[in-house]
Tab-separated table of C-alpha atoms and ligand atoms in Angstrom:
chain	number	residue	atom	x	y	z
A	1382	UNK	CA	-1.905	10.517	3.341
A	1383	UNK	CA	-4.998	8.657	2.522
A	1384	UNK	CA	-6.590	6.571	5.506
A	1385	UNK	CA	-7.400	2.895	4.807
A	1386	UNK	CA	-9.593	0.423	6.432
A	1387	UNK	CA	-8.799	-3.002	5.553
A	1388	UNK	CA	-11.394	-6.183	5.733
A	1389	UNK	CA	-10.088	-9.561	6.495
A	1390	UNK	CA	-11.706	-13.049	7.436
A	1391	UNK	CA	-8.107	-15.074	7.846
A	1392	UNK	CA	-4.354	-15.069	8.360
A	1393	UNK	CA	-4.026	-11.578	7.319
A	1394	UNK	CA	-0.914	-11.620	5.406
A	1395	UNK	CA	-1.730	-9.093	2.864
A	1396	UNK	CA	-2.879	-6.673	5.895
A	1397	UNK	CA	0.299	-7.422	7.240
A	1398	UNK	CA	2.181	-6.450	3.865
A	1399	UNK	CA	0.260	-3.046	4.043
A	1400	UNK	CA	0.888	-2.278	7.833
A	1401	UNK	CA	4.667	-3.170	7.027
A	1402	UNK	CA	4.493	-0.793	4.128
A	1403	UNK	CA	2.971	2.027	6.617
A	1404	UNK	CA	5.861	2.082	8.576
A	1405	UNK	CA	7.984	3.545	5.426
A	1406	UNK	CA	8.224	7.369	5.050
A	1407	UNK	CA	7.305	7.215	1.716
A	1408	UNK	CA	4.183	5.480	2.045
A	1409	UNK	CA	1.401	7.912	1.507
A	1410	UNK	CA	-1.596	5.551	3.409
A	1411	UNK	CA	-2.333	4.814	6.875
A	1412	UNK	CA	-4.440	2.396	8.456
A	1413	UNK	CA	-6.907	3.733	10.801
A	1414	UNK	CA	-8.843	0.320	11.527
A	1415	UNK	CA	-9.050	-3.317	10.384
A	1416	UNK	CA	-12.270	-5.036	10.444
A	1417	UNK	CA	-13.410	-8.241	10.198
A	1418	UNK	CA	-16.562	-10.666	10.239
A	1419	UNK	CA	-15.475	-12.860	12.960
A	1420	UNK	CA	-12.526	-12.710	15.473
A	1421	UNK	CA	-9.858	-13.253	12.220
A	1422	UNK	CA	-6.341	-14.305	13.215
A	1423	UNK	CA	-4.960	-11.552	11.262
A	1424	UNK	CA	-6.376	-9.194	14.002
A	1425	UNK	CA	-2.833	-10.027	15.467
A	1426	UNK	CA	-1.066	-7.865	13.090
A	1427	UNK	CA	-3.158	-5.320	13.672
A	1428	UNK	CA	-2.815	-5.667	17.355
A	1429	UNK	CA	1.119	-5.593	17.066
A	1430	UNK	CA	0.929	-1.908	15.248
A	1431	UNK	CA	-1.496	-0.666	17.444
A	1432	UNK	CA	-4.243	-0.561	15.094
A	1433	UNK	CA	-7.936	-0.495	16.213
A	1434	UNK	CA	-10.230	-4.114	15.351
A	1435	UNK	CA	-13.904	-4.231	15.108
A	1436	UNK	CA	-15.662	-7.528	14.480
A	1437	UNK	CA	-18.774	-7.423	12.488
A	1438	UNK	CA	-20.884	-10.582	12.099
A	1439	UNK	CA	-23.246	-11.143	9.898
A	1440	UNK	CA	-25.116	-13.807	12.136
A	1441	UNK	CA	-25.674	-10.717	14.984
A	1442	UNK	CA	-27.784	-8.805	12.351
A	1443	UNK	CA	-31.478	-10.199	11.180
A	1444	UNK	CA	-30.977	-9.461	7.533
A	1445	UNK	CA	-27.706	-8.870	5.764
A	1446	UNK	CA	-29.014	-5.309	4.558
A	1447	UNK	CA	-28.634	-4.370	8.100
A	1448	UNK	CA	-25.253	-5.975	8.333
A	1449	UNK	CA	-24.358	-3.812	5.314
A	1450	UNK	CA	-25.468	-0.655	7.016
A	1451	UNK	CA	-23.603	-1.561	10.217
A	1452	UNK	CA	-20.139	-1.933	8.409
A	1453	UNK	CA	-20.746	1.119	6.408
A	1454	UNK	CA	-21.342	2.878	9.827
A	1455	UNK	CA	-18.307	1.459	11.189
A	1456	UNK	CA	-16.055	2.204	8.279
A	1457	UNK	CA	-17.176	5.986	8.007
A	1458	UNK	CA	-16.649	6.440	11.818
A	1459	UNK	CA	-13.149	5.025	11.445
A	1460	UNK	CA	-13.017	8.082	8.686
A	1461	UNK	CA	-11.661	5.581	5.992
A	1462	UNK	CA	-11.034	7.317	2.098
A	1463	UNK	CA	-10.221	3.331	0.897
A	1464	UNK	CA	-11.474	0.387	1.916
A	1465	UNK	CA	-9.499	-2.608	0.783
A	1466	UNK	CA	-10.921	-5.927	1.146
A	1467	UNK	CA	-7.905	-8.101	1.971
A	1468	UNK	CA	-9.180	-11.855	1.852
A	1469	UNK	CA	-12.513	-10.642	3.148
A	1470	UNK	CA	-14.620	-13.693	2.525
A	1471	UNK	CA	-18.123	-12.084	2.459
A	1472	UNK	CA	-20.461	-10.922	-0.351
A	1473	UNK	CA	-20.786	-7.358	0.115
A	1474	UNK	CA	-24.419	-5.989	0.317
A	1475	UNK	CA	-25.189	-3.444	-1.936
A	1476	UNK	CA	-25.980	-0.475	-0.017
A	1477	UNK	CA	-22.161	-1.218	1.607
A	1478	UNK	CA	-20.957	-1.021	-2.161
A	1479	UNK	CA	-22.739	1.901	-3.172
A	1480	UNK	CA	-22.271	3.744	0.127
A	1481	UNK	CA	-18.442	3.658	-0.710
A	1482	UNK	CA	-18.010	3.133	-4.853
A	1483	UNK	CA	-15.132	3.702	-6.009
A	1484	UNK	CA	-13.092	3.643	-2.931
A	1485	UNK	CA	-13.478	0.110	-2.194
A	1486	UNK	CA	-11.212	-2.533	-3.704
A	1487	UNK	CA	-10.665	-6.227	-3.264
A	1488	UNK	CA	-8.288	-8.579	-3.983
A	1489	UNK	CA	-8.534	-11.676	-5.904
A	1490	UNK	CA	-6.351	-14.798	-6.213
A	1491	UNK	CA	-6.566	-15.142	-10.034
A	1492	UNK	CA	-6.646	-13.832	-13.340
A	1493	UNK	CA	-10.515	-12.497	-13.032
A	1494	UNK	CA	-12.670	-12.634	-14.561
A	1495	UNK	CA	-11.061	-16.522	-14.901
A	1496	UNK	CA	-12.194	-18.252	-11.446
A	1497	UNK	CA	-14.161	-15.759	-9.454
A	1498	UNK	CA	-15.408	-16.889	-6.360
A	1499	UNK	CA	-14.775	-18.335	-2.785
A	1500	UNK	CA	-12.124	-21.297	-4.429
A	1501	UNK	CA	-10.225	-19.207	-7.173
A	1502	UNK	CA	-7.036	-21.355	-6.427
A	1503	UNK	CA	-8.672	-24.834	-6.515
A	1504	UNK	CA	-10.756	-23.965	-9.768
A	1505	UNK	CA	-7.961	-22.775	-11.704
A	1506	UNK	CA	-6.042	-26.061	-10.916
A	1507	UNK	CA	-9.127	-28.274	-11.610
A	1508	UNK	CA	-9.581	-26.615	-14.758
A	1509	UNK	CA	-5.916	-27.565	-15.679
A	1510	UNK	CA	-4.877	-23.503	-16.251
A	1511	UNK	CA	-1.495	-23.315	-16.916
A	1512	UNK	CA	-0.908	-19.760	-15.530
A	1513	UNK	CA	-3.139	-17.991	-13.021
A	1514	UNK	CA	-2.433	-14.674	-10.763
A	1515	UNK	CA	-3.631	-11.899	-8.622
A	1516	UNK	CA	-6.339	-9.344	-9.496
A	1517	UNK	CA	-6.982	-6.263	-7.803
A	1518	UNK	CA	-10.443	-4.666	-8.508
A	1519	UNK	CA	-12.944	-2.352	-7.848
A	1520	UNK	CA	-15.920	-3.639	-5.856
A	1521	UNK	CA	-19.259	-3.434	-7.695
A	1522	UNK	CA	-22.262	-5.228	-6.888
A	1523	UNK	CA	-21.555	-8.373	-8.551
A	1524	UNK	CA	-19.026	-11.355	-7.129
A	1525	UNK	CA	-15.401	-10.529	-8.605
A	1526	UNK	CA	-17.124	-8.851	-11.656
A	1527	UNK	CA	-15.637	-5.146	-10.623
A	1528	UNK	CA	-13.259	-3.273	-12.819
A	1529	UNK	CA	-10.015	-4.449	-12.784
A	1530	UNK	CA	-7.046	-2.493	-11.435
A	1531	UNK	CA	-3.856	-4.372	-11.966
A	1532	UNK	CA	-3.246	-7.678	-12.466
A	1533	UNK	CA	0.136	-10.201	-11.864
A	1534	UNK	CA	0.564	-13.723	-13.208
A	1535	UNK	CA	2.500	-16.907	-12.588
A	1536	UNK	CA	3.123	-20.030	-14.071
A	1537	UNK	CA	1.252	-23.015	-12.535
A	1538	UNK	CA	4.134	-25.890	-11.727
A	1539	UNK	CA	3.122	-29.252	-12.838
A	1540	UNK	CA	2.000	-31.434	-9.418
A	1541	UNK	CA	1.771	-28.199	-7.586
A	1542	UNK	CA	-0.949	-28.137	-4.445
A	1543	UNK	CA	-3.427	-25.891	-4.043
A	1544	UNK	CA	-1.879	-24.665	-0.763
A	1545	UNK	CA	1.703	-24.462	-2.503
A	1546	UNK	CA	0.305	-22.590	-5.471
A	1547	UNK	CA	-2.063	-19.872	-3.248
A	1548	UNK	CA	1.313	-19.597	-1.515
A	1549	UNK	CA	3.145	-18.249	-4.564
A	1550	UNK	CA	0.299	-16.170	-5.742
A	1551	UNK	CA	0.054	-14.535	-2.032
A	1552	UNK	CA	3.544	-13.620	-2.461
A	1553	UNK	CA	2.599	-11.670	-5.773
A	1554	UNK	CA	-0.206	-10.273	-4.302
A	1555	UNK	CA	1.833	-8.538	-1.208
A	1556	UNK	CA	3.744	-6.469	-3.475
A	1557	UNK	CA	0.348	-5.961	-5.956
A	1558	UNK	CA	-1.739	-4.570	-3.072
A	1559	UNK	CA	0.878	-2.329	-1.272
A	1560	UNK	CA	1.766	-0.847	-5.258
A	1561	UNK	CA	-2.008	-0.426	-5.903
A	1562	UNK	CA	-2.673	1.564	-2.723
A	1563	UNK	CA	0.442	3.772	-3.485
A	1564	UNK	CA	-0.712	4.567	-6.442
A	1565	UNK	CA	-4.366	5.260	-5.821
A	1566	UNK	CA	-3.127	7.599	-3.049
A	1567	UNK	CA	-0.564	9.039	-5.351
A	1568	UNK	CA	-3.432	9.591	-7.841
A	1569	UNK	CA	-1.863	7.704	-10.442
A	1570	UNK	CA	-4.915	5.645	-10.697
A	1571	UNK	CA	-8.194	6.718	-10.982
A	1572	UNK	CA	-10.981	4.981	-9.555
A	1573	UNK	CA	-13.740	6.934	-10.497
A	1574	UNK	CA	-12.905	6.899	-13.945
A	1575	UNK	CA	-11.995	3.157	-13.909
A	1576	UNK	CA	-15.611	2.534	-12.080
A	1577	UNK	CA	-17.393	4.204	-14.990
A	1578	UNK	CA	-15.809	2.028	-17.413
B	2114	LIG	C1	-5.594	-14.103	-0.439
B	2114	LIG	O1	-5.219	-14.905	-1.704
B	2114	LIG	C2	-6.836	-13.189	-0.992
B	2114	LIG	O2	-6.659	-12.453	-2.639
B	2114	LIG	C3	-8.031	-14.262	-0.884
B	2114	LIG	O3	-7.997	-14.581	0.401
B	2114	LIG	C4	-6.619	-14.683	0.746
B	2114	LIG	C5	-6.506	-13.426	1.936
B	2114	LIG	O4	-5.008	-14.088	2.519
B	2114	LIG	N1	-9.609	-13.531	-1.191
B	2114	LIG	C6	-10.369	-14.096	-2.096
B	2114	LIG	O5	-10.176	-15.154	-2.142
B	2114	LIG	C7	-11.697	-13.020	-1.903
B	2114	LIG	N2	-12.473	-13.896	-3.019
B	2114	LIG	P1	-4.538	-13.420	3.845
B	2114	LIG	O6	-5.326	-13.422	4.765
B	2114	LIG	O7	-3.280	-14.133	4.088
B	2114	LIG	O8	-4.171	-11.813	3.199
């Protein structure tokens, strides 16, 4: 059984999927804390499952590095084996990444390396892509550049809006993150090896 800290910024539907998975007897991970950079709406899911939450807002620190140091201390104090960024919309300071690598993973709503950044779904539509998807990857010091762990793809429907497409991607993401965490916990995915690649 591995211990997860999940970091969110918004609605936390992927967090919810992980929380629901932890109710299954065969799921090999538990969530020990949920953190965010603001009083995120998704905290309601953590509270519903009795999981402690914490807010670590960059604005409360004089530098990004100080913020990253405090965030690192917090996830270590929670006892995380693996930190999952599930809609955490901040670029993580290098010290935070170095302190956790390779046990720090991120979900992204595109087929990386295509469409990195904060507007992946919008960017895919603007580029006229006919296919997109979701990626789970090991976090490195770049923006959405770390080694890919798993991806799923879907066809973009003609005339689809950003919100409609993002919602369809999120359905895939929820299954993807649950399966990926399970496979990491079962040592079917070797994060060390991936991080070396
Ligand atoms: C997800 O689609 C996730 O991939 C994306 O934010 C959404 C969070 O949804 N993350 C990024 O765009 C990171 N660059 P949720 O709060 O409902 O889980």
